[in-house]
PDB file of C-alpha atoms in Angstrom:
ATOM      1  CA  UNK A  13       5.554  29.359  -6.824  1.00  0.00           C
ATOM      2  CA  UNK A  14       8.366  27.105  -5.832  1.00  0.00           C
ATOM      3  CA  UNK A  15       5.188  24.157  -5.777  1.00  0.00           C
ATOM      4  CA  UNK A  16       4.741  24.668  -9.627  1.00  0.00           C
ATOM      5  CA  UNK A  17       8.008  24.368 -10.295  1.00  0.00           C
ATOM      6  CA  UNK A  18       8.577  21.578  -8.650  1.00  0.00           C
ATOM      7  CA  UNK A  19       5.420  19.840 -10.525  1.00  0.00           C
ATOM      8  CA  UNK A  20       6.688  21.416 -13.647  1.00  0.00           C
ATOM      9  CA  UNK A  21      10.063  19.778 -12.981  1.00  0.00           C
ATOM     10  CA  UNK A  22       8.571  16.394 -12.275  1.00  0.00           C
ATOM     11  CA  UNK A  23       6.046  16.817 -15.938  1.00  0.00           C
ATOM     12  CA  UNK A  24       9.708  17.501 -17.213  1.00  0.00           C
ATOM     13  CA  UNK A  25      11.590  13.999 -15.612  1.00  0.00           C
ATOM     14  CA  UNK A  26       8.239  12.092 -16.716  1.00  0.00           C
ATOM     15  CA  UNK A  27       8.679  13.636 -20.470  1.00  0.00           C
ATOM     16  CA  UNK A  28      12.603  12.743 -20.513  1.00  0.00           C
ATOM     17  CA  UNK A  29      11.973   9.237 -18.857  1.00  0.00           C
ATOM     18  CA  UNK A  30       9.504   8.657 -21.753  1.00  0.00           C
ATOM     19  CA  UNK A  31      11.473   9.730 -24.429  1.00  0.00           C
ATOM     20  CA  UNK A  32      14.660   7.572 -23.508  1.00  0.00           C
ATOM     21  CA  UNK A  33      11.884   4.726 -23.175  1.00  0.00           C
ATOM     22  CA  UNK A  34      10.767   5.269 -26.480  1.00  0.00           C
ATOM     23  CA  UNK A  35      14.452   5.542 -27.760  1.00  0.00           C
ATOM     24  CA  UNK A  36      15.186   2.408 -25.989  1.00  0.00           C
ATOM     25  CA  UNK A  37      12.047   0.826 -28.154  1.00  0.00           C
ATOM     26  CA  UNK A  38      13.726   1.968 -31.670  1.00  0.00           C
ATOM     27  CA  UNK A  39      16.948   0.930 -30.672  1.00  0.00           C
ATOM     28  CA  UNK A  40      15.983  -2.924 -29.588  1.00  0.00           C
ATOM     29  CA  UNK A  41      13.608  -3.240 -32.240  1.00  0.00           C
ATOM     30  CA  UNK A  42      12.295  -6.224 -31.501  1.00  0.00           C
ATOM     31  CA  UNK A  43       8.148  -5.547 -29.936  1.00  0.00           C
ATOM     32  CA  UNK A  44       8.691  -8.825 -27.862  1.00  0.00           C
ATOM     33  CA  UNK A  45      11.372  -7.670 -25.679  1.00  0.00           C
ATOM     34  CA  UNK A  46      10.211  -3.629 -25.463  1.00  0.00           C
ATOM     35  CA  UNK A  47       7.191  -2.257 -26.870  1.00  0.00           C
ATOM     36  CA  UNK A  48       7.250   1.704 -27.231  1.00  0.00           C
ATOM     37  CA  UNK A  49       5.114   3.709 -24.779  1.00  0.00           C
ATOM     38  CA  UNK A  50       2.587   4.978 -27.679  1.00  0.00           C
ATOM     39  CA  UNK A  51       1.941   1.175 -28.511  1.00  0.00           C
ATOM     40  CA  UNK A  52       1.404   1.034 -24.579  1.00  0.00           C
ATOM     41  CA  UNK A  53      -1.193   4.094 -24.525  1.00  0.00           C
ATOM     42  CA  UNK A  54      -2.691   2.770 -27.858  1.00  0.00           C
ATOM     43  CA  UNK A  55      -3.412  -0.606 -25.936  1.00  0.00           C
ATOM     44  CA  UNK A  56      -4.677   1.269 -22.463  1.00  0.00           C
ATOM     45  CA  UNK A  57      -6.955   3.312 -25.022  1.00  0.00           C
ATOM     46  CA  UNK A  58      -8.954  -0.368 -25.998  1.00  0.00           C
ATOM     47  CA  UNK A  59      -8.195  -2.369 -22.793  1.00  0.00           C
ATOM     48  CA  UNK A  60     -10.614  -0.507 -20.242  1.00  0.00           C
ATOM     49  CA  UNK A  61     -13.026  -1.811 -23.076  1.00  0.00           C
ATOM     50  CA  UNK A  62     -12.852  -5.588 -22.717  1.00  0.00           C
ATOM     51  CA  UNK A  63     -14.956  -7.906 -20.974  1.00  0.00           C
ATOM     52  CA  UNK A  64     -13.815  -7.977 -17.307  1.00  0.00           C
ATOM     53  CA  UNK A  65     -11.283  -5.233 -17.035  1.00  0.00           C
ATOM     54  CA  UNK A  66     -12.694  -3.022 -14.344  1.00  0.00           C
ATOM     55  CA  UNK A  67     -13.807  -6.527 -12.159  1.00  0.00           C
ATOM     56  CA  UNK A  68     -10.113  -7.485 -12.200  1.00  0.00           C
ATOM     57  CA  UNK A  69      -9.208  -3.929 -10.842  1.00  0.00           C
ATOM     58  CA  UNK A  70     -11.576  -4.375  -8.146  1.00  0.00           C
ATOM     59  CA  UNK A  71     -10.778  -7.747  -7.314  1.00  0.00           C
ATOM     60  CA  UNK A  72      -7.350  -6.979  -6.952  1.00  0.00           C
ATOM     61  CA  UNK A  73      -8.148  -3.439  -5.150  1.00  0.00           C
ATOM     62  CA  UNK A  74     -10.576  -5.179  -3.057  1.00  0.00           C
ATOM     63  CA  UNK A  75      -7.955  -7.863  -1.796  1.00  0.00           C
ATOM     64  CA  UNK A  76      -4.830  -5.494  -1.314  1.00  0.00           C
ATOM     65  CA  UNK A  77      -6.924  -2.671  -0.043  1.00  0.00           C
ATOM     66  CA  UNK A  78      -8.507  -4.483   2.613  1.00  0.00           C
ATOM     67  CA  UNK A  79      -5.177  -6.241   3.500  1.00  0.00           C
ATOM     68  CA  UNK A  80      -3.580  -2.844   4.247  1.00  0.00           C
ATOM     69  CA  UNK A  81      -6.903  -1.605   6.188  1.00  0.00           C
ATOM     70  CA  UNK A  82      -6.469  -4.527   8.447  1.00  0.00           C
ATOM     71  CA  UNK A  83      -2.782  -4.284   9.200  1.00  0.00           C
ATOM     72  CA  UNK A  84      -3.503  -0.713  10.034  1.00  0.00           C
ATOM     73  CA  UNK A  85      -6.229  -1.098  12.147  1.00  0.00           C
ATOM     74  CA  UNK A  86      -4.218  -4.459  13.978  1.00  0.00           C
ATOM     75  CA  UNK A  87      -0.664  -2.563  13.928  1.00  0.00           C
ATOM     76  CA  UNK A  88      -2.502   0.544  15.555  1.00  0.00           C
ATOM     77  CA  UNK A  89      -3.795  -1.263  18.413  1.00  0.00           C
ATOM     78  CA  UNK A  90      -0.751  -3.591  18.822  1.00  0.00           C
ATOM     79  CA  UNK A  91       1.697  -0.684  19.266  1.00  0.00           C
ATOM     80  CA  UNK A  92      -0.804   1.179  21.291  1.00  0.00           C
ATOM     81  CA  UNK A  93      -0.596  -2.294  23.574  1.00  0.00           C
ATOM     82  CA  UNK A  94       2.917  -2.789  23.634  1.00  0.00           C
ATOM     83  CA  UNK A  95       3.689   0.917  24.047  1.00  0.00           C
ATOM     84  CA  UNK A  96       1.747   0.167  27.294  1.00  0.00           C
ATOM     85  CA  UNK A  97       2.793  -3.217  28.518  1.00  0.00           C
ATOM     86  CA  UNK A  98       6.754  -4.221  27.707  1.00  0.00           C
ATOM     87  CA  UNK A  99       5.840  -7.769  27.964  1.00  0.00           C
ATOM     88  CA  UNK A 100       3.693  -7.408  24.603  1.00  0.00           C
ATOM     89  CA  UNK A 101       6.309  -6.039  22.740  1.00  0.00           C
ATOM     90  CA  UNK A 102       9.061  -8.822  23.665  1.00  0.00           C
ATOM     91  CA  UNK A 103       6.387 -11.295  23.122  1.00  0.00           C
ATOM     92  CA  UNK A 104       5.437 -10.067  19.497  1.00  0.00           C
ATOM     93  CA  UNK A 105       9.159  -8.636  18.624  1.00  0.00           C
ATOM     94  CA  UNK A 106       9.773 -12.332  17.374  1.00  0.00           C
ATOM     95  CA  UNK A 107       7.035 -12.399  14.973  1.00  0.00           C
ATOM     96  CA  UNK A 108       7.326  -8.589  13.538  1.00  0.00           C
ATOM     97  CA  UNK A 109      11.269  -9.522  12.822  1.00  0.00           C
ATOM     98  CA  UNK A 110      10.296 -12.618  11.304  1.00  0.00           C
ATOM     99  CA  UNK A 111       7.757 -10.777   9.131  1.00  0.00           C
ATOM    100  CA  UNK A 112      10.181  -8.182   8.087  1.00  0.00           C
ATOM    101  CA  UNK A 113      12.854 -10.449   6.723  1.00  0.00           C
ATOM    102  CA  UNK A 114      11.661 -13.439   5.498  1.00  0.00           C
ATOM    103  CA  UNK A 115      11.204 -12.767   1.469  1.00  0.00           C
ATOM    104  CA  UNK A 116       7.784 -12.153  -0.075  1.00  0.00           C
ATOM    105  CA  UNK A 117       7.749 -15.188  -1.943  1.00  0.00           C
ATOM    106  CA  UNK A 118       8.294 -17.586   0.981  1.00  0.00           C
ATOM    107  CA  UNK A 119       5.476 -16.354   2.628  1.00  0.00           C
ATOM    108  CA  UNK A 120       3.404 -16.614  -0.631  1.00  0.00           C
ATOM    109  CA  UNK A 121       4.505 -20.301  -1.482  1.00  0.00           C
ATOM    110  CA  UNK A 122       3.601 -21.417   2.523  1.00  0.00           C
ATOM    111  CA  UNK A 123       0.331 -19.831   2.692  1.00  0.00           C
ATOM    112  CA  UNK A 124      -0.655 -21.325  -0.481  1.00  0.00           C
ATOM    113  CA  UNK A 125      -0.688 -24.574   1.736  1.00  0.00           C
ATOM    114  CA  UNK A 126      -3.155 -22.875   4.115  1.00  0.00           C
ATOM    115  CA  UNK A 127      -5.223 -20.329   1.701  1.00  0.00           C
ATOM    116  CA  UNK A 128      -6.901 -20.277  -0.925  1.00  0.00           C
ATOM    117  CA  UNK A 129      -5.043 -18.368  -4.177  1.00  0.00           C
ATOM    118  CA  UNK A 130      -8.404 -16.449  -3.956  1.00  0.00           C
ATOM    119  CA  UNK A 131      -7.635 -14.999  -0.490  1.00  0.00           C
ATOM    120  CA  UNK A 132      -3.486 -15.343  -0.606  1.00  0.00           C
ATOM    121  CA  UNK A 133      -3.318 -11.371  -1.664  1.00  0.00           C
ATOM    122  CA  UNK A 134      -5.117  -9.958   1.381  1.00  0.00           C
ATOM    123  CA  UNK A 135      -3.405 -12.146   3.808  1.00  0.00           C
ATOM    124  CA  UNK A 136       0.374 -10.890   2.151  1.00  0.00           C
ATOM    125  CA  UNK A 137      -1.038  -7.360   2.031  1.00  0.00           C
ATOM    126  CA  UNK A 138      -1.874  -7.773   5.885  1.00  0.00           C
ATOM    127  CA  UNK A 139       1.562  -9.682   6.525  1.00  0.00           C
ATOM    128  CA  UNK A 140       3.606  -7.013   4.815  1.00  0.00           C
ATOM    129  CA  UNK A 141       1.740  -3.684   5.796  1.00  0.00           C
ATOM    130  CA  UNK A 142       1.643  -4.956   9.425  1.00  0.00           C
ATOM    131  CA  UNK A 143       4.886  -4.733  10.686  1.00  0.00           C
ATOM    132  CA  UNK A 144       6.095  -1.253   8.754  1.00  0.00           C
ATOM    133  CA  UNK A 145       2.407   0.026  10.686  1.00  0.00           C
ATOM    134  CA  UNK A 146       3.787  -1.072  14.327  1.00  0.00           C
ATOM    135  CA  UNK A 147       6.737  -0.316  14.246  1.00  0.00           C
ATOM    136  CA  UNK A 148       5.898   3.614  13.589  1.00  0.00           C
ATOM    137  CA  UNK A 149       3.285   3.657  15.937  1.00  0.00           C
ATOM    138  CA  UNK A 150       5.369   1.839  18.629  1.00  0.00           C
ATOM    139  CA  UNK A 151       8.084   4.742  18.136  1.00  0.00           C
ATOM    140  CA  UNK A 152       4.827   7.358  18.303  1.00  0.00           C
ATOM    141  CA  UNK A 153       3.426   5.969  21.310  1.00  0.00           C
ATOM    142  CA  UNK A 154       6.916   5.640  23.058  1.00  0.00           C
ATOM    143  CA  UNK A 155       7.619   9.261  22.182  1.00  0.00           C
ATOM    144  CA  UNK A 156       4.200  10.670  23.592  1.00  0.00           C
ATOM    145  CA  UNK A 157       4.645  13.720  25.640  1.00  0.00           C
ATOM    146  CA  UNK A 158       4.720  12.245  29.465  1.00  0.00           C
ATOM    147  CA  UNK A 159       3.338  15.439  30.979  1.00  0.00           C
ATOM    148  CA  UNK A 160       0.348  15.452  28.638  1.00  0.00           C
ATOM    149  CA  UNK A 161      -0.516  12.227  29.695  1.00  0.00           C
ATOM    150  CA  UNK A 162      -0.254  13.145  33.043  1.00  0.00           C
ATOM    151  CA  UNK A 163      -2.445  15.927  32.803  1.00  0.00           C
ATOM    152  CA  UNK A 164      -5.173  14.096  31.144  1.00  0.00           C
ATOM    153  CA  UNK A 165      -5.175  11.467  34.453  1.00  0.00           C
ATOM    154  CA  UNK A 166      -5.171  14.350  36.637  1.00  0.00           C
ATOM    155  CA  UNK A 167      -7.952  15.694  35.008  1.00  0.00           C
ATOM    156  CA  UNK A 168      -9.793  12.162  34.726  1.00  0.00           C
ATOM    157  CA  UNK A 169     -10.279  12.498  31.578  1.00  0.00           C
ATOM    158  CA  UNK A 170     -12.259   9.926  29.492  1.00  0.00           C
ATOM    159  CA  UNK A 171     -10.792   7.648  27.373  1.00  0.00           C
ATOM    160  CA  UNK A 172     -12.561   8.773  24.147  1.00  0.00           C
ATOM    161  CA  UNK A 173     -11.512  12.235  24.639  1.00  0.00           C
ATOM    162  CA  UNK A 174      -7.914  11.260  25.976  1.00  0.00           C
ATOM    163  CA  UNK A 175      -7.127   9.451  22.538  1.00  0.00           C
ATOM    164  CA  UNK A 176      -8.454  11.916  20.578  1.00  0.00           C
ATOM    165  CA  UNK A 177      -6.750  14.846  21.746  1.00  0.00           C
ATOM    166  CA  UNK A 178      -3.604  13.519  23.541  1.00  0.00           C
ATOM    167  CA  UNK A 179      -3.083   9.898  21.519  1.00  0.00           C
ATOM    168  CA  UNK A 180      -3.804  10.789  17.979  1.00  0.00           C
ATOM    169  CA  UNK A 181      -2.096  14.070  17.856  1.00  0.00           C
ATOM    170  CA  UNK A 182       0.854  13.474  19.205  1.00  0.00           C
ATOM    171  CA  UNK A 183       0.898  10.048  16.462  1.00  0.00           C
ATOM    172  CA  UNK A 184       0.092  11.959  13.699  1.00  0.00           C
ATOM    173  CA  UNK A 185       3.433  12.078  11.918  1.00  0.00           C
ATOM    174  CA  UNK A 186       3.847   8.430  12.944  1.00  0.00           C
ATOM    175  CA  UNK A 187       0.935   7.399  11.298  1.00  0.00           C
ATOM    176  CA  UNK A 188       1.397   9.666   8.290  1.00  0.00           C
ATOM    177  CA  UNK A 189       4.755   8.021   7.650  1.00  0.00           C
ATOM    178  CA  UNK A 190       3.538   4.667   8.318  1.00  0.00           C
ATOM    179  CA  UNK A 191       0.767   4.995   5.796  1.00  0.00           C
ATOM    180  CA  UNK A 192       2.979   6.034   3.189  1.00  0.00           C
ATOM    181  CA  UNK A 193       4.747   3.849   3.426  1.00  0.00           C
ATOM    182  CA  UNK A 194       3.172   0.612   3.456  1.00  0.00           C
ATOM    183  CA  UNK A 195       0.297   1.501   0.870  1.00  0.00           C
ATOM    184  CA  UNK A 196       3.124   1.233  -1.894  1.00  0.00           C
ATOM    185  CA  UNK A 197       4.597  -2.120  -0.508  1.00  0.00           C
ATOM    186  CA  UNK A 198       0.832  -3.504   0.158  1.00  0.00           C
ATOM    187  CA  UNK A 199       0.539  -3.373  -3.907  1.00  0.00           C
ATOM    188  CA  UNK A 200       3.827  -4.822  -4.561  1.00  0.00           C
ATOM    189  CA  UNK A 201       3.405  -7.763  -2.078  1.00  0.00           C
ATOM    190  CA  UNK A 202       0.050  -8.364  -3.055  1.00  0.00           C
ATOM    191  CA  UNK A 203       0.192  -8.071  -6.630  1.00  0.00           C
ATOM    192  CA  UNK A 204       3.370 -10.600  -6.504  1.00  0.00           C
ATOM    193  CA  UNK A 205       1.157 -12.773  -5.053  1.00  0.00           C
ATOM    194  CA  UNK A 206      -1.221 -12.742  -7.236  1.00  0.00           C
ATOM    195  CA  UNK A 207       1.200 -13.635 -10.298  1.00  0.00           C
ATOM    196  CA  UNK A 208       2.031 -16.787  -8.121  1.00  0.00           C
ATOM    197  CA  UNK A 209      -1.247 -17.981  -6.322  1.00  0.00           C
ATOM    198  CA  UNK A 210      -2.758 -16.752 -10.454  1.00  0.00           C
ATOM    199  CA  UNK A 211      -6.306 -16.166  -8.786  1.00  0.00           C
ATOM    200  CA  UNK A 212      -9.242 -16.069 -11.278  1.00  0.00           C
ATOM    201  CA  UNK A 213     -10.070 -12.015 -11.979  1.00  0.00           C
ATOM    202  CA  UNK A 214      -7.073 -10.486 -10.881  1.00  0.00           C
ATOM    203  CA  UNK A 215      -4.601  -8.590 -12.255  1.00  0.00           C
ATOM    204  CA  UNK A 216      -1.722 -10.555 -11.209  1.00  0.00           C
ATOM    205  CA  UNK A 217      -3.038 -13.720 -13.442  1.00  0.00           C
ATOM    206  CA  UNK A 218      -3.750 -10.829 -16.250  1.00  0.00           C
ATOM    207  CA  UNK A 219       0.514 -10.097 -15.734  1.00  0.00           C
ATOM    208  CA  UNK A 220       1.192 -13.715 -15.370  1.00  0.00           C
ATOM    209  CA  UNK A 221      -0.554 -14.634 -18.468  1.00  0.00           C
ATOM    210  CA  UNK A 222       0.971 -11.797 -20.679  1.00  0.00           C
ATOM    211  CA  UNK A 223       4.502 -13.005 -19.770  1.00  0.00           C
ATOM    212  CA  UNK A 224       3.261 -16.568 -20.802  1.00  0.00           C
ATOM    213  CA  UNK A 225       2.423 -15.884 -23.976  1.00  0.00           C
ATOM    214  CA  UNK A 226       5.012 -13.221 -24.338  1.00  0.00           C
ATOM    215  CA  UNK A 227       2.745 -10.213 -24.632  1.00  0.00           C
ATOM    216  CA  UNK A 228       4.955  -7.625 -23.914  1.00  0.00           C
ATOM    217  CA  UNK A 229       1.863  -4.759 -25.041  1.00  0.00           C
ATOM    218  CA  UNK A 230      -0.620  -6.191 -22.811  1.00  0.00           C
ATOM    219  CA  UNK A 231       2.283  -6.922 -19.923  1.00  0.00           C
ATOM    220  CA  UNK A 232       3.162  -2.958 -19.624  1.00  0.00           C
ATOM    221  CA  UNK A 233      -0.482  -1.975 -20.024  1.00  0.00           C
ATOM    222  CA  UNK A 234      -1.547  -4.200 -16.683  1.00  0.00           C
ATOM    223  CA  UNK A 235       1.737  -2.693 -15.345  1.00  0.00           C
ATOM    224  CA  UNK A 236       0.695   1.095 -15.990  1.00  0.00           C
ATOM    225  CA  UNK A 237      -2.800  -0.165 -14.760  1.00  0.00           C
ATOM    226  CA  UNK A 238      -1.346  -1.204 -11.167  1.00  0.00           C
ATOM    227  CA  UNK A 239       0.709   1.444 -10.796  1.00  0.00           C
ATOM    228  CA  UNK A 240      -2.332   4.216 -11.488  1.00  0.00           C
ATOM    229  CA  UNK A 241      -4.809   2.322  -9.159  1.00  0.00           C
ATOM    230  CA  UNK A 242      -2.146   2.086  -6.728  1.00  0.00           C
ATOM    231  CA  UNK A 243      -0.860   5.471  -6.388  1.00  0.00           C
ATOM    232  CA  UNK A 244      -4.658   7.118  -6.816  1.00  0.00           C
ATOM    233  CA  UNK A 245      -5.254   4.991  -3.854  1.00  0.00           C
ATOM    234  CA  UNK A 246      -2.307   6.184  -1.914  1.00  0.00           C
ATOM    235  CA  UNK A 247      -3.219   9.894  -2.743  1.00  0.00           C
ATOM    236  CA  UNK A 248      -6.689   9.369  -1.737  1.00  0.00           C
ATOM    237  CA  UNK A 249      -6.282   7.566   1.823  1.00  0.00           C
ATOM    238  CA  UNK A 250      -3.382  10.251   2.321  1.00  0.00           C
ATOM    239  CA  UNK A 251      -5.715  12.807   1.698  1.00  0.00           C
ATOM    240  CA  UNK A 252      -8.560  10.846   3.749  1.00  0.00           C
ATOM    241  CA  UNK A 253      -6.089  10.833   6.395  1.00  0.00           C
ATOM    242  CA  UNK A 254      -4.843  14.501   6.790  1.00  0.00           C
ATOM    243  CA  UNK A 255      -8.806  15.749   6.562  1.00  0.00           C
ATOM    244  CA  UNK A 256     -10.028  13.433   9.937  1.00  0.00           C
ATOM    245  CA  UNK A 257      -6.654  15.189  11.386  1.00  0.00           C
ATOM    246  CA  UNK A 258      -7.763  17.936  10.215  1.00  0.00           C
ATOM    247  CA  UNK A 259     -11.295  17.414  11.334  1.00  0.00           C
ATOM    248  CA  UNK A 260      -9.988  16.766  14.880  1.00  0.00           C
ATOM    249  CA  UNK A 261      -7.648  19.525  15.401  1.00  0.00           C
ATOM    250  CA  UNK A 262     -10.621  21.687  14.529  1.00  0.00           C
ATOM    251  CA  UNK A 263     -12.210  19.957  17.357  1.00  0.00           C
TER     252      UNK A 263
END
């Protein structure tokens, strides 16, 4: 009960938002400064239409969505490392500080000097994601119940079976936070990387190009675009997520 509400609330903030939006529209008057949202949903009605719009989402999804999956696989084992051995985590506490507050653009504009534009949203996904991912999982592993780990080496038990029963379920809300996280900042740094790098096919060069020629309909409509593909994505690794968990704790 109090779960419908709460999504009937949340229909009811969308509606409002959308109606000051579209009051906002009326008032400015002027399409090339704020289109309405029903010019905005009659323009997603003949965009998924054109020539090349659904191999510019994947390109994009592709790139940022294997960015993230590498962080999270590399931030994983890094913690897991430097949860182990202090040395690792003075020698990489440098680089995951640097990482954390040096602006998104800066690290766009240098790695354009290394990387191709094609490649730049994958590597700023990774750069991004990583840090947010081991730093969670550091705090996880540090946190780990001692005398479960103790039992496990008293029982000799294997290391397959000791990470997936003692590791992984004690991580759990570690990862879960970490995850949710970094999916929504792997889209932002990746699609802002895109507008600058402007790689052929992806939807950053379709935003950079609708600001160029001052295409405010088209501009929202890529906007709304990102925004679905990114949070379907987030629901569906979240849910991906919870049912191995849930798969494990089932044994």
């Amino acid at each position: 009960m109090a779960h419908n509400r709460q999504r009937l609330g949340r229909a009811l903030a969308v509606l409002l938002a959308l109606l000051v939006w579209q009051a906002a529209a009326m008032w400015v008057d002027q399409r090339i400064l704020l289109v309405s949202p029903i010019d905005v949903i009659k323009r997603l009605a003949t965009i998924w239409q054109e020539q090349g719009f659904w191999s510019t989402i994947w390109f994009s999804f592709y790139h940022i969505a294997g960015g993230f999956l590498i962080a999270l696989t590399l931030g994983v084992l890094l913690a897991s490392l430097s949860g182990r051995f202090p040395w690792i985590e003075t020698l990489l506490w440098p680089f995951m500080v640097t990482v954390k507050t040096v602006p998104v653009a800066s690290f766009v504009v240098i790695c354009l000097i290394w990387l191709s534009a094609k490649n730049l949203s994958v590597f700023i996904s990774f750069l991004i994601v990583l840090p947010v991912v081991y730093g969670n999982v550091l705090q996880g592993v540090k946190s780990t119940d001692r005398g479960m780990l103790e039992v496990a080496q008293v029982f000799r038990m294997p290391l397959i079976r000791r990470i997936s029963y003692v590791h992984l379920p004690q991580l759990k809300p570690f990862i879960l936070s970490a995850c949710s996280t970094a999916l929504g900042m792997a889209w932002k740094a990746g699609v802002a990387a895109e507008i600058i790098g402007i790689p052929d096919g992806s939807m950053g060069k379709q935003l950079f190009y609708a600001k160029v020629y001052l295409d405010t309909d088209d501009l929202l409509c890529w906007t709304v675009v990102i925004v679905l593909v990114s949070v379907l994505f987030e629901k569906l690794f979240m849910k991906l997520i919870k049912y191995a968990y849930g798969r494990l704790e089932r044994g």
